[in-house]
Amino acid sequence: MTPLPRRALVAGALVLSLALPAASALGAPPESSGVSSFIVVTRPGVDPAGVSRDWSRSFSARVSFVYTHALSGFAATLPDALVA
């Protein structure tokens, strides 16, 4: 195996040094918006659409999707005050 030219090593190090801070900034959690997102999985035989309607009324959940094939449940956002 032939050694890499010095310029290629310096260029590679420069690219990595510029990319790493950007990647860590992307992974930073967003500021709290007052709501948290969850996927709620229901037990087998329980109607996930019915449970999601109950949670919407009782807990102010905003249901974004009901799962009925790969799993039984739903995706929802809940106010942070209810999650603590």
One Martini backbone bead per residue (centre of mass of N, CA, C, O) as a GRO file, in nm:
protein
   84
    1MET     BB    1   0.097   0.036   0.023
    2THR     BB    2   0.054   0.367  -0.038
    3PRO     BB    3   0.115   0.665   0.063
    4LEU     BB    4  -0.020   0.950   0.142
    5PRO     BB    5  -0.034   1.253   0.073
    6ARG     BB    6  -0.013   1.529   0.264
    7ARG     BB    7  -0.252   1.685   0.138
    8ALA     BB    8  -0.467   1.468   0.185
    9LEU     BB    9  -0.447   1.468   0.494
   10VAL     BB   10  -0.509   1.768   0.540
   11ALA     BB   11  -0.783   1.771   0.393
   12GLY     BB   12  -0.919   1.555   0.567
   13ALA     BB   13  -0.887   1.704   0.839
   14LEU     BB   14  -1.045   1.956   0.756
   15VAL     BB   15  -1.314   1.824   0.694
   16LEU     BB   16  -1.356   1.698   0.975
   17SER     BB   17  -1.337   1.966   1.142
   18LEU     BB   18  -1.597   2.085   0.997
   19ALA     BB   19  -1.809   1.843   1.037
   20LEU     BB   20  -1.832   1.784   1.344
   21PRO     BB   21  -1.977   2.039   1.453
   22ALA     BB   22  -2.225   2.006   1.270
   23ALA     BB   23  -2.314   1.728   1.375
   24SER     BB   24  -2.353   1.812   1.674
   25ALA     BB   25  -2.571   2.027   1.616
   26LEU     BB   26  -2.782   1.828   1.497
   27GLY     BB   27  -2.792   1.647   1.775
   28ALA     BB   28  -2.925   1.860   1.919
   29PRO     BB   29  -3.158   1.949   2.118
   30PRO     BB   30  -3.434   2.101   2.119
   31GLU     BB   31  -3.618   2.324   2.224
   32SER     BB   32  -3.871   2.355   2.421
   33SER     BB   33  -4.234   2.337   2.327
   34GLY     BB   34  -4.425   2.173   2.551
   35VAL     BB   35  -4.377   1.901   2.389
   36SER     BB   36  -4.410   1.541   2.338
   37SER     BB   37  -4.307   1.251   2.170
   38PHE     BB   38  -4.493   0.943   2.090
   39ILE     BB   39  -4.509   0.582   2.110
   40VAL     BB   40  -4.795   0.388   2.147
   41VAL     BB   41  -4.838   0.063   2.283
   42THR     BB   42  -5.061  -0.187   2.249
   43ARG     BB   43  -5.229  -0.444   2.322
   44PRO     BB   44  -5.347  -0.719   2.226
   45GLY     BB   45  -5.685  -0.643   2.117
   46VAL     BB   46  -5.650  -0.342   2.112
   47ASP     BB   47  -5.785  -0.039   2.013
   48PRO     BB   48  -5.597   0.221   1.897
   49ALA     BB   49  -5.814   0.427   1.812
   50GLY     BB   50  -5.966   0.436   2.082
   51VAL     BB   51  -5.728   0.520   2.261
   52SER     BB   52  -5.657   0.781   2.107
   53ARG     BB   53  -5.927   0.921   2.166
   54ASP     BB   54  -5.904   0.916   2.473
   55TRP     BB   55  -5.636   1.079   2.488
   56SER     BB   56  -5.742   1.332   2.351
   57ARG     BB   57  -5.954   1.397   2.570
   58SER     BB   58  -5.786   1.350   2.847
   59PHE     BB   59  -5.467   1.466   2.740
   60SER     BB   60  -5.431   1.637   2.474
   61ALA     BB   61  -5.373   1.462   2.240
   62ARG     BB   62  -5.182   1.447   1.930
   63VAL     BB   63  -5.268   1.258   1.671
   64SER     BB   64  -5.078   1.128   1.378
   65PHE     BB   65  -5.093   0.800   1.419
   66VAL     BB   66  -5.218   0.472   1.334
   67TYR     BB   67  -5.132   0.145   1.429
   68THR     BB   68  -5.212  -0.198   1.265
   69HIS     BB   69  -4.965  -0.388   1.167
   70ALA     BB   70  -4.674  -0.398   1.298
   71LEU     BB   71  -4.844  -0.247   1.516
   72SER     BB   72  -5.015  -0.148   1.819
   73GLY     BB   73  -5.095   0.202   1.784
   74PHE     BB   74  -4.951   0.541   1.845
   75ALA     BB   75  -4.896   0.877   1.753
   76ALA     BB   76  -4.794   1.142   1.988
   77THR     BB   77  -4.865   1.446   2.157
   78LEU     BB   78  -4.763   1.590   2.473
   79PRO     BB   79  -4.774   1.760   2.739
   80ASP     BB   80  -4.521   1.807   2.963
   81ALA     BB   81  -4.700   1.816   3.226
   82LEU     BB   82  -4.794   1.502   3.182
   83VAL     BB   83  -4.504   1.352   3.177
   84ALA     BB   84  -4.369   1.403   3.465
   0.00000   0.00000   0.00000
